[in-house]
Amino acid sequence: MKPLFIALCLFCSLLVQAQTPEEFARLPAVSSPQISPNGEQVAYVITYEDMPVIVTKHLYKSEEKFIGVIPLRDIHLSWFRWVNDDRLLVGARMAVKWPHVGLLNLTRLFSVDKNGENVQLFDMRPNKWGYFLQHPHLVHDLAHDREHVLLALDESDENWAMPKVHKVNVYNGQKTLVEANRTGFYHFIADNNGQIRVGIKARDKGKVALIYYRDEENSNWKLLQREKYLSDKLMYPVRFDYTDNNVLVFSSQELEDDDYDQDDHDLHLYDLKQNKIIGPYHNAPRESARAALKKAFPGRRVDLLSSMDKINLGKAFYEVYSDVHPPQYFLFDLQKKEAAYFGSAYPNLDEAALHPMQELNYKARDGLNIPTYLTLPVSAKGKDKPKLPLIVYPHGGPWARDYWGFDNYVQMFASEGYAVFQPQFRGSTGFGYEHEVAGYQQWGLGIQDDITDGVHWLIEQGIADPARICIVGASFGGYAAAMGLVKTPELYKCGISINGVLDMKLHYDGLGRYLFSGLNRELLNPRWDIKQVSPYHLRKQIKTPLLLIAGEKDTVVDPKHSRNMYKQLKKAGQPGGIRRAAQGRTLAHHRIQRKNRPPQHAGLPEAVSGGPSTDRRRRVTATASLTHPEDRGLMPRPAFWQ
């Protein structure tokens, strides 16, 4: 096999050894490179003045000027991709205040020339419900027709969240109806020719999924599977196999590999003609490219981001990273077996001495095995080291998980001398169906006990100093942080809840406005018992400082959770504080990315802090270190940079 050649571009940023909290708090300098269909251009995201900006440039021309700059201003970028060599399709999110409902997260789609001009917003027509719950999405890119795409834009006239599908011109926005959706599907999948062949329905408020398919676009629908949405036997369609329009690619928890790998999404193949599963999904070119890159970067993960050719790959962008290596981006040429360095998400940390993340397991009190990630400061290696101050850092969800890899929050804490504990408590996904199901209706109960048991395990192992432990989390993690102070106040010196769910009655009652409300409520604790696991209703049991951080435009967790909690704590004279951020968070991530990142140590007491004696109240802001392209002689300064 031809050896892989790694070429480093001459315009890469200089690498430094900085490890200040500010370096970890910055938003990524570069991210999400997308290669054009002809393989000659790239579109990617940079951060300027804490604002994501899409830029485009030539890959092989000697000058480094941008082709175009696409500012996003006050909207949040969901995704973007090339639809041809001259035009991009962009999905963007915004928070909109709706009468009698509150803040809603809305998505809108638009196309734009690669130079940033000729923006075309795709019109959406409201039905009898208005724009409620409208989230347009790309159904198919129609690679054989570079002027059109299939989009789910308008809702069916009488139904909730049941979209029609249109063939839309990416230049002028004109649309032609191709699927009226009279039978009530909420999701469609088209085959490689752009023919809509798979549809998914929901019944019983989302508790039951019905998967349908048809042989041709104009033929009758056939039921492929009816199964409870939470069942491990559900075969959830992903797409059609790129080489066969009669083979469906699907995911299934029942067939999930026990050795879960975040790069391998455990995809399988179902033959619609034979009506049977024919094996796991394989793509030889992708596997060959990944193997070459993993050999060149031992110990790192390799994720495909975009490619010229879905089948043969051609040229492709990959993200390469590990726990101690921030994400870097490489342009890989499969034919030449060459990878050219493109950029780094955190260039100032590329050569920093970062802190390894260990994958461990411990037993919960009922014997359930709990996977966990533990990051120790590099200074903690060797014998006779003192016990460490500990940050307990539960993930959001709770039907989510953490991954082994670079985490700027974790690294920031570890660089200041803290051990960081990330328990994958019951209910976490990716560790088997039984592990996930064990967490259903266990908010504040089994889930919280798993976190507590893990902390005691670290104390017993001589790793954590029992006098210096703080619990920090966002979303559900923020709930777990507050609940930790309620349920085990003697265990923690402080807690930090970032956009946390705090009033469980408010949360439960608010689920009715969401699609599949029945499914959401089936996962949550019963309403009759909800106050018994509600930090807001149990706030009198909080004895240690609780810092509340809330985004005023958060569309996932209403900021009134934090506001009301703070008012009650202050009224009762209990320890607590609140930080408000103008920018919020959206449904795409459990992690908050906004202008005001958590303050350094977030006001942790000196008894908890493991770092040097500095001003703990100093604020860390995510102002990017990028200079404007004009300052490097790359392009004229457009008006929006002024």
XYZ file of C-alpha atoms in Angstrom:
642
model
C 0.000 0.000 0.000
C 1.224 3.471 -0.869
C 2.224 5.290 2.342
C 0.114 8.218 3.446
C 1.768 11.574 2.915
C 0.869 14.432 5.245
C 1.405 17.921 3.817
C 1.213 20.937 6.115
C 0.056 24.126 4.407
C 2.327 27.150 4.653
C -0.344 29.502 5.955
C -1.132 27.500 9.092
C -1.240 29.359 12.395
C 1.858 29.353 14.578
C 1.557 26.928 17.464
C 2.026 28.149 21.011
C 1.978 26.679 24.449
C -0.804 28.867 25.889
C -3.079 27.159 28.396
C -4.962 30.030 29.971
C -8.679 29.590 30.664
C -9.330 32.136 27.919
C -7.771 29.822 25.329
C -10.123 27.000 26.253
C -13.145 29.311 26.329
C -12.765 30.500 22.744
C -15.126 29.278 20.085
C -13.452 27.165 17.358
C -11.293 29.211 15.021
C -12.112 26.906 12.086
C -14.764 24.217 11.725
C -16.980 22.227 9.332
C -15.030 22.321 6.035
C -17.256 21.294 3.123
C -15.689 20.442 -0.240
C -17.416 21.504 -3.452
C -18.626 18.883 -5.959
C -15.695 19.590 -8.296
C -13.186 19.281 -5.451
C -11.660 22.669 -6.159
C -13.276 24.841 -3.479
C -14.101 24.735 0.200
C -16.699 26.411 2.415
C -16.051 26.477 6.154
C -16.864 28.368 9.335
C -14.608 30.817 11.109
C -15.352 32.765 14.278
C -15.011 36.524 14.199
C -16.030 38.726 17.117
C -17.846 35.739 18.608
C -19.941 35.351 15.476
C -19.864 32.370 13.113
C -19.117 33.336 9.534
C -19.176 31.047 6.502
C -16.278 31.713 4.157
C -15.422 30.152 0.796
C -12.066 29.871 -0.920
C -10.178 28.071 -3.659
C -8.171 25.070 -2.511
C -5.390 25.091 -5.071
C -4.833 28.693 -6.141
C -1.689 30.271 -4.767
C -3.385 33.410 -3.406
C -5.193 32.999 -0.119
C -8.062 35.385 -0.702
C -11.565 34.337 0.193
C -14.061 33.965 -2.621
C -16.852 35.112 -0.376
C -17.965 35.855 3.166
C -21.458 34.940 4.403
C -22.252 36.619 7.754
C -24.966 35.104 9.923
C -25.478 38.064 12.272
C -28.048 37.171 14.953
C -29.058 33.763 13.617
C -27.517 30.435 14.569
C -25.995 28.189 11.944
C -27.470 24.675 11.848
C -25.788 23.300 8.748
C -24.635 24.212 5.261
C -23.532 22.384 2.115
C -22.720 22.944 -1.538
C -25.601 22.264 -3.944
C -23.387 22.891 -6.977
C -19.979 24.455 -7.586
C -21.363 27.988 -7.375
C -24.036 27.935 -4.685
C -24.578 26.909 -1.061
C -27.658 25.762 0.835
C -27.838 26.949 4.459
C -30.040 25.990 7.411
C -30.266 28.591 10.167
C -32.087 28.761 13.511
C -33.577 31.651 15.389
C -35.459 32.155 18.634
C -38.911 33.672 18.105
C -41.329 34.708 20.823
C -44.786 33.276 20.108
C -48.013 34.467 21.804
C -49.226 32.151 24.598
C -46.291 29.799 23.945
C -43.083 31.706 24.664
C -39.801 31.283 22.846
C -39.747 28.819 19.965
C -36.787 27.575 17.996
C -37.515 28.079 14.284
C -35.418 26.929 11.339
C -35.329 28.584 7.940
C -33.465 27.639 4.768
C -31.811 29.856 2.171
C -29.357 29.550 -0.692
C -26.545 31.940 -1.551
C -23.809 32.314 -4.140
C -20.327 31.302 -3.059
C -19.292 34.968 -3.103
C -21.967 35.791 -0.529
C -24.371 37.448 -2.978
C -27.853 36.669 -4.331
C -29.418 35.322 -1.147
C -32.652 33.405 -1.780
C -34.818 32.710 1.273
C -37.118 29.761 0.645
C -40.692 30.803 1.227
C -42.764 28.813 3.679
C -46.550 28.869 3.718
C -48.298 28.485 7.077
C -51.199 26.088 7.459
C -54.150 26.414 9.872
C -51.721 26.049 12.797
C -49.552 28.920 11.610
C -45.801 28.332 11.618
C -45.950 26.291 14.803
C -43.456 23.432 14.879
C -42.214 24.092 11.355
C -38.666 22.865 10.882
C -37.844 22.628 7.167
C -35.177 20.197 6.064
C -33.364 18.860 3.031
C -34.893 15.623 1.731
C -32.480 15.061 -1.181
C -29.767 17.057 -2.917
C -30.628 15.802 -6.449
C -26.990 15.439 -7.490
C -28.131 14.797 -11.077
C -29.910 18.182 -11.151
C -27.690 20.937 -9.784
C -30.369 23.628 -9.993
C -32.893 21.913 -7.724
C -33.201 20.172 -4.362
C -36.037 18.380 -2.579
C -37.123 20.299 0.509
C -39.742 19.757 3.201
C -40.999 23.316 3.621
C -44.778 23.658 3.953
C -46.899 21.744 6.409
C -49.924 19.769 5.277
C -53.006 21.972 5.312
C -54.756 20.321 8.250
C -51.979 18.562 10.127
C -49.287 19.234 12.678
C -45.652 18.686 11.661
C -46.538 16.651 8.566
C -44.669 18.323 5.719
C -45.215 18.417 2.013
C -42.174 17.951 -0.204
C -41.312 20.331 -3.044
C -38.738 20.377 -5.788
C -37.174 23.796 -5.264
C -35.029 25.904 -7.592
C -31.956 26.976 -5.612
C -31.571 30.197 -7.620
C -35.069 31.695 -7.563
C -36.913 29.652 -4.919
C -39.673 28.487 -7.240
C -41.122 25.208 -6.019
C -43.068 22.333 -7.530
C -45.062 19.960 -5.343
C -43.851 16.346 -5.531
C -45.426 14.892 -2.354
C -48.695 16.238 -0.918
C -48.452 13.969 2.160
C -52.146 13.179 2.465
C -51.469 10.090 4.597
C -49.745 11.823 7.524
C -46.005 11.118 7.372
C -43.668 13.246 9.482
C -40.461 12.231 7.688
C -39.537 11.170 4.155
C -36.479 9.525 2.574
C -35.730 9.639 -1.149
C -33.674 7.093 -3.073
C -30.574 7.918 -5.134
C -32.715 9.130 -8.049
C -34.610 11.562 -5.827
C -37.762 9.400 -5.738
C -39.554 9.514 -2.370
C -39.719 5.860 -1.344
C -39.763 5.751 2.480
C -42.100 7.504 4.892
C -42.338 7.435 8.691
C -45.500 8.015 10.737
C -46.022 8.387 14.461
C -48.966 7.185 16.512
C -50.002 7.504 20.163
C -48.286 10.906 20.522
C -44.997 9.557 19.264
C -44.866 6.348 21.259
C -45.280 4.151 18.171
C -43.385 4.425 14.866
C -44.679 3.080 11.555
C -42.168 2.640 8.724
C -43.558 2.507 5.176
C -41.910 2.028 1.775
C -42.986 1.784 -1.842
C -41.404 0.262 -4.937
C -41.768 3.413 -7.019
C -42.776 6.962 -6.279
C -46.290 6.508 -7.682
C -46.967 3.026 -6.277
C -48.833 2.187 -3.083
C -47.234 2.412 0.335
C -46.419 -0.858 2.129
C -45.913 -1.240 5.874
C -42.366 -2.333 6.637
C -42.522 -2.191 10.432
C -44.751 -1.060 13.287
C -42.849 -0.845 16.556
C -42.699 1.144 19.766
C -40.359 4.062 19.270
C -38.343 3.127 22.351
C -38.043 -0.538 21.381
C -34.609 -1.957 20.592
C -36.210 -3.789 17.654
C -37.106 -0.587 15.786
C -35.268 -0.398 12.448
C -34.926 3.337 11.919
C -34.224 4.214 8.246
C -31.261 6.480 7.563
C -31.022 6.537 3.728
C -30.795 4.277 0.721
C -27.552 2.510 -0.060
C -25.607 4.665 -2.508
C -25.180 1.753 -4.932
C -28.619 0.103 -4.755
C -32.053 1.748 -4.720
C -33.617 -1.401 -3.298
C -31.423 -1.539 -0.207
C -32.256 0.586 2.807
C -29.593 1.640 5.315
C -30.935 1.615 8.876
C -29.883 1.739 12.514
C -31.080 -0.572 15.281
C -30.283 -0.796 18.956
C -30.879 -4.539 18.836
C -28.013 -4.922 16.328
C -25.785 -2.321 17.918
C -22.222 -3.426 18.498
C -21.438 -3.803 22.196
C -18.024 -2.253 21.502
C -19.597 1.098 20.697
C -17.480 3.399 18.528
C -18.695 6.905 17.856
C -17.181 6.773 14.347
C -19.118 3.606 13.488
C -22.817 4.328 13.687
C -23.746 0.638 13.565
C -25.565 0.859 10.247
C -27.163 -2.184 8.647
C -28.738 -3.076 5.296
C -32.298 -4.170 4.557
C -33.189 -5.498 1.106
C -36.679 -4.273 0.187
C -37.045 -6.886 -2.561
C -36.060 -9.816 -0.352
C -37.701 -8.302 2.743
C -34.821 -9.193 5.024
C -31.704 -7.839 6.694
C -28.681 -8.666 4.529
C -25.874 -7.592 6.844
C -23.921 -4.639 8.220
C -23.152 -1.631 6.053
C -19.686 -1.355 4.489
C -18.107 1.207 2.193
C -14.694 0.072 0.951
C -13.349 3.493 -0.171
C -14.335 5.116 3.130
C -12.872 2.272 5.154
C -9.633 2.436 3.151
C -9.329 6.194 3.691
C -10.096 5.932 7.375
C -7.566 3.129 7.860
C -4.844 5.184 6.151
C -5.544 8.227 8.310
C -5.721 6.228 11.538
C -2.354 4.704 10.683
C -0.924 8.174 10.129
C -2.494 9.460 13.359
C -2.318 6.576 15.847
C -4.494 6.970 18.909
C -6.759 9.551 17.288
C -10.284 9.414 15.953
C -10.961 10.148 12.305
C -14.381 11.489 11.224
C -15.489 12.072 7.641
C -17.040 15.538 7.211
C -17.577 15.939 3.470
C -16.513 14.345 0.193
C -16.698 14.873 -3.566
C -18.250 11.487 -4.254
C -20.635 9.614 -1.932
C -19.564 6.225 -3.321
C -15.890 6.510 -4.271
C -15.045 9.382 -1.916
C -12.525 11.122 -4.198
C -11.231 14.046 -2.159
C -12.667 14.459 1.306
C -12.325 16.507 4.468
C -11.672 14.686 7.726
C -11.642 15.801 11.352
C -8.772 14.250 13.319
C -8.638 14.511 17.117
C -8.112 12.750 20.431
C -8.539 13.556 24.092
C -5.244 15.491 24.111
C -5.313 16.749 20.505
C -7.899 19.412 19.571
C -9.692 18.869 16.252
C -7.616 19.422 13.139
C -8.906 19.264 9.585
C -7.243 17.479 6.671
C -8.060 17.287 2.983
C -7.533 13.655 1.978
C -7.005 12.428 -1.577
C -7.832 8.710 -1.653
C -6.204 8.078 -5.035
C -2.890 9.710 -4.093
C -3.098 8.652 -0.425
C -2.209 12.209 0.559
C -3.617 14.343 3.357
C -3.072 18.104 3.389
C -3.473 20.020 6.633
C -6.261 22.587 6.361
C -6.714 24.131 9.796
C -7.244 23.670 13.514
C -10.211 24.391 15.757
C -7.937 25.563 18.594
C -4.564 26.462 17.033
C -3.195 27.889 20.284
C -3.685 24.516 21.980
C -2.251 22.232 19.304
C 1.073 21.821 21.113
C -0.171 22.398 24.650
C 0.348 19.665 27.228
C -3.249 18.511 27.627
C -4.777 16.008 29.996
C -5.649 12.387 29.073
C -9.233 11.167 29.394
C -9.564 7.649 30.819
C -12.444 5.282 30.048
C -13.388 3.459 33.267
C -16.303 1.614 34.893
C -17.758 1.428 38.380
C -20.702 -0.309 40.021
C -23.873 1.472 41.066
C -25.516 0.504 44.358
C -27.862 -1.930 42.554
C -24.968 -3.577 40.701
C -25.461 -1.833 37.340
C -22.204 -1.210 35.508
C -21.685 2.523 34.896
C -19.179 3.606 32.219
C -17.381 6.850 32.948
C -14.728 9.213 31.683
C -12.146 10.518 34.129
C -9.668 13.245 33.281
C -6.793 13.897 35.672
C -4.347 16.795 35.437
C -1.001 15.701 33.984
C 0.570 16.992 37.180
C -1.288 14.260 39.102
C 0.766 11.418 37.646
C 3.094 9.406 39.834
C 2.959 8.111 43.365
C 2.287 10.017 46.564
C 0.208 12.673 44.835
C -2.341 14.494 47.014
C -6.046 13.899 46.573
C -7.497 16.143 43.913
C -10.311 18.681 43.904
C -13.083 17.206 41.751
C -15.486 18.593 39.166
C -18.473 16.277 38.685
C -19.663 17.000 35.142
C -22.864 15.094 34.182
C -23.984 15.389 30.563
C -27.279 16.785 29.268
C -30.142 14.811 27.860
C -30.385 12.653 29.837
C -30.853 10.510 26.693
C -27.425 11.451 25.391
C -23.817 10.645 26.253
C -20.284 11.982 26.449
C -17.541 10.756 24.140
C -13.854 10.129 24.469
C -12.110 12.988 22.730
C -11.203 16.639 23.057
C -13.533 18.658 25.290
C -12.545 22.267 25.861
C -14.522 22.514 29.120
C -12.931 19.383 30.542
C -9.467 20.505 29.509
C -9.980 23.952 31.024
C -10.933 22.433 34.376
C -8.044 19.951 34.290
C -5.540 22.667 33.360
C -6.497 24.456 36.580
C -5.768 21.382 38.681
C -9.173 19.682 38.878
C -9.999 16.066 38.247
C -13.063 15.894 35.952
C -15.604 13.091 36.329
C -18.169 12.397 33.568
C -20.438 9.498 34.614
C -22.476 7.822 31.858
C -25.363 7.143 34.218
C -28.312 4.886 33.414
C -30.307 6.404 30.591
C -27.171 7.387 28.671
C -27.293 6.273 25.051
C -24.686 4.215 23.209
C -23.993 1.694 25.968
C -26.676 -0.811 25.083
C -30.446 -0.854 25.165
C -30.720 -2.144 28.743
C -28.489 0.634 30.044
C -30.651 3.263 28.360
C -33.980 1.775 29.463
C -32.765 1.585 33.075
C -32.850 5.389 33.143
C -36.447 5.873 32.040
C -38.460 7.756 34.685
C -35.382 7.974 36.896
C -34.770 11.722 37.064
C -33.476 12.451 40.559
C -33.685 8.771 41.496
C -31.541 6.030 39.929
C -29.755 8.513 37.665
C -28.821 10.767 40.566
C -27.776 7.769 42.663
C -25.427 6.667 39.859
C -23.721 10.064 39.979
C -23.491 9.950 43.780
C -22.120 6.387 43.751
C -19.446 7.445 41.278
C -18.306 10.286 43.495
C -18.038 7.954 46.487
C -16.092 5.505 44.326
C -13.540 8.220 43.441
C -13.202 9.105 47.130
C -12.655 5.439 48.027
C -10.044 5.158 45.276
C -8.090 7.996 46.870
C -8.503 10.212 43.797
C -10.986 12.830 44.988
C -10.598 15.030 48.042
C -14.001 14.768 49.803
C -13.629 18.330 51.058
C -13.249 19.818 47.558
C -15.999 18.591 45.229
C -18.256 20.676 42.990
C -20.938 19.502 40.529
C -21.367 21.363 37.228
C -23.735 20.728 34.320
C -25.910 22.176 31.561
C -29.507 21.349 30.622
C -30.212 17.987 32.292
C -26.695 18.234 33.693
C -27.787 21.501 35.314
C -30.731 19.655 36.821
C -28.381 16.972 38.164
C -26.118 19.653 39.637
C -28.982 21.281 41.541
C -30.447 17.915 42.536
C -27.049 16.855 43.850
C -27.122 19.798 46.279
C -30.673 18.833 47.268
C -30.194 15.106 47.712
C -26.607 14.906 49.006
C -25.751 18.386 50.359
C -22.902 16.966 52.431
C -21.135 15.710 49.302
C -20.615 18.992 47.443
C -19.070 22.326 48.306
C -20.930 24.034 45.462
C -22.973 23.471 42.327
C -23.308 25.218 38.965
C -26.468 24.827 36.890
C -26.224 26.141 33.313
C -29.662 26.494 31.726
C -30.770 23.701 34.018
C -34.224 22.162 34.372
C -35.090 23.144 37.942
C -38.891 23.256 38.251
C -40.028 19.781 37.224
C -43.727 20.677 37.275
C -43.068 23.551 34.894
C -40.997 21.248 32.713
C -43.600 18.493 32.638
C -46.461 20.854 31.853
C -44.436 22.429 29.060
C -43.916 19.146 27.223
C -47.384 19.391 25.747
C -46.225 21.978 23.233
C -43.677 19.624 21.722
C -44.125 17.121 18.942
C -44.335 13.580 20.364
C -45.319 14.857 23.803
C -46.471 11.371 24.806
C -43.026 9.944 24.140
C -41.343 12.699 26.164
C -43.663 12.150 29.094
C -43.140 8.398 28.977
C -39.433 8.991 29.581
C -40.025 11.440 32.418
C -41.093 10.576 35.963
C -44.863 10.349 36.609
C -46.545 13.710 37.096
C -48.057 12.752 40.450
C -44.539 12.312 41.850
C -42.816 15.085 39.938
C -42.364 17.521 42.835
C -40.432 14.871 44.773
C -37.610 15.144 42.233
C -37.839 18.890 41.589
C -34.921 21.048 42.829
C -37.179 24.113 42.832
C -39.707 22.470 45.147
C -36.962 20.966 47.330
C -34.809 24.109 47.440
C -34.896 24.356 51.239
C -32.577 21.354 51.354
C -29.822 23.252 49.520
C -27.113 24.216 52.011
C -24.149 25.004 49.717
C -23.673 27.739 47.073
C -25.519 27.227 43.777
C -24.554 29.369 40.793
C -27.251 29.642 38.119
C -26.294 30.566 34.546
C -29.109 31.161 32.061
C -29.449 32.249 28.453
C -32.354 34.656 28.002
C -33.055 33.253 24.512
C -32.823 29.588 25.433
C -35.550 27.721 23.540
C -34.900 24.362 25.199
C -35.133 25.224 28.906
C -37.132 28.326 29.745
C -34.864 30.801 31.586
C -37.644 31.269 34.155
C -36.385 27.986 35.699
C -33.227 29.820 36.764
C -34.879 33.170 37.455
C -37.533 31.700 39.736
C -35.024 29.534 41.563
C -32.732 32.485 42.192
C -35.581 34.631 43.505
C -36.610 31.948 45.989
C -33.043 31.266 47.129
C -32.406 34.968 47.608
C -35.693 35.431 49.447
C -34.814 32.625 51.859
C -31.269 33.882 52.361
C -29.789 30.706 50.907
C -26.406 30.739 49.127
C -26.717 31.295 45.395
C -26.095 33.607 42.472
C -27.197 34.060 38.890
C -25.488 35.074 35.639
C -27.617 35.979 32.637
C -26.518 35.787 29.018
C -28.311 37.613 26.222
C -27.663 34.830 23.760
C -29.319 31.500 24.272
C -29.048 27.978 23.019
C -30.986 25.898 20.576
C -32.103 22.331 20.143
C -29.014 21.253 18.221
C -26.689 20.915 21.179
C -26.819 20.193 24.883
C -23.739 22.327 25.277
C -24.287 26.085 25.367
C -22.218 28.091 22.923
C -22.777 31.754 23.432
C -20.947 34.977 24.078
C -20.726 34.610 27.835
C -18.976 31.373 28.666
C -18.783 30.126 32.272
C -16.604 32.400 34.381
C -13.208 31.120 35.426
C -13.920 28.518 38.134
C -17.468 29.973 38.065
C -16.999 31.405 41.543
C -15.910 28.136 43.153
C -14.868 28.439 46.780
C -11.114 28.455 47.443
C -11.585 25.149 49.268
C -12.569 23.538 45.975
C -10.139 25.250 43.641
C -7.122 23.254 42.607
C -5.327 26.011 40.728
C -3.114 28.925 41.739
C -4.440 31.742 43.859
C -6.028 34.098 41.308
C -9.171 36.188 41.099
C -11.884 33.540 40.816
C -14.464 36.091 39.782
C -12.673 37.076 36.575
C -14.905 36.490 33.567
C -13.803 34.424 30.609
C -15.303 35.589 27.320
C -15.254 33.786 24.029
C -13.748 36.533 21.883
C -11.993 34.857 18.971
C -8.312 35.517 18.321
C -8.802 35.802 14.568
C -7.660 38.906 12.776
C -9.838 40.124 9.961
C -8.798 38.699 6.566
C -8.024 42.240 5.380
C -5.348 42.503 8.046
C -3.586 39.554 6.407
C -4.037 41.049 2.942
C -6.553 38.385 1.909
C -9.629 40.389 0.957
C -11.292 43.813 1.104
C -13.201 44.549 4.284
C -16.987 44.118 3.706
C -19.451 46.385 5.469
C -20.544 43.868 8.101
C -17.047 43.707 9.602
C -17.014 47.440 10.360
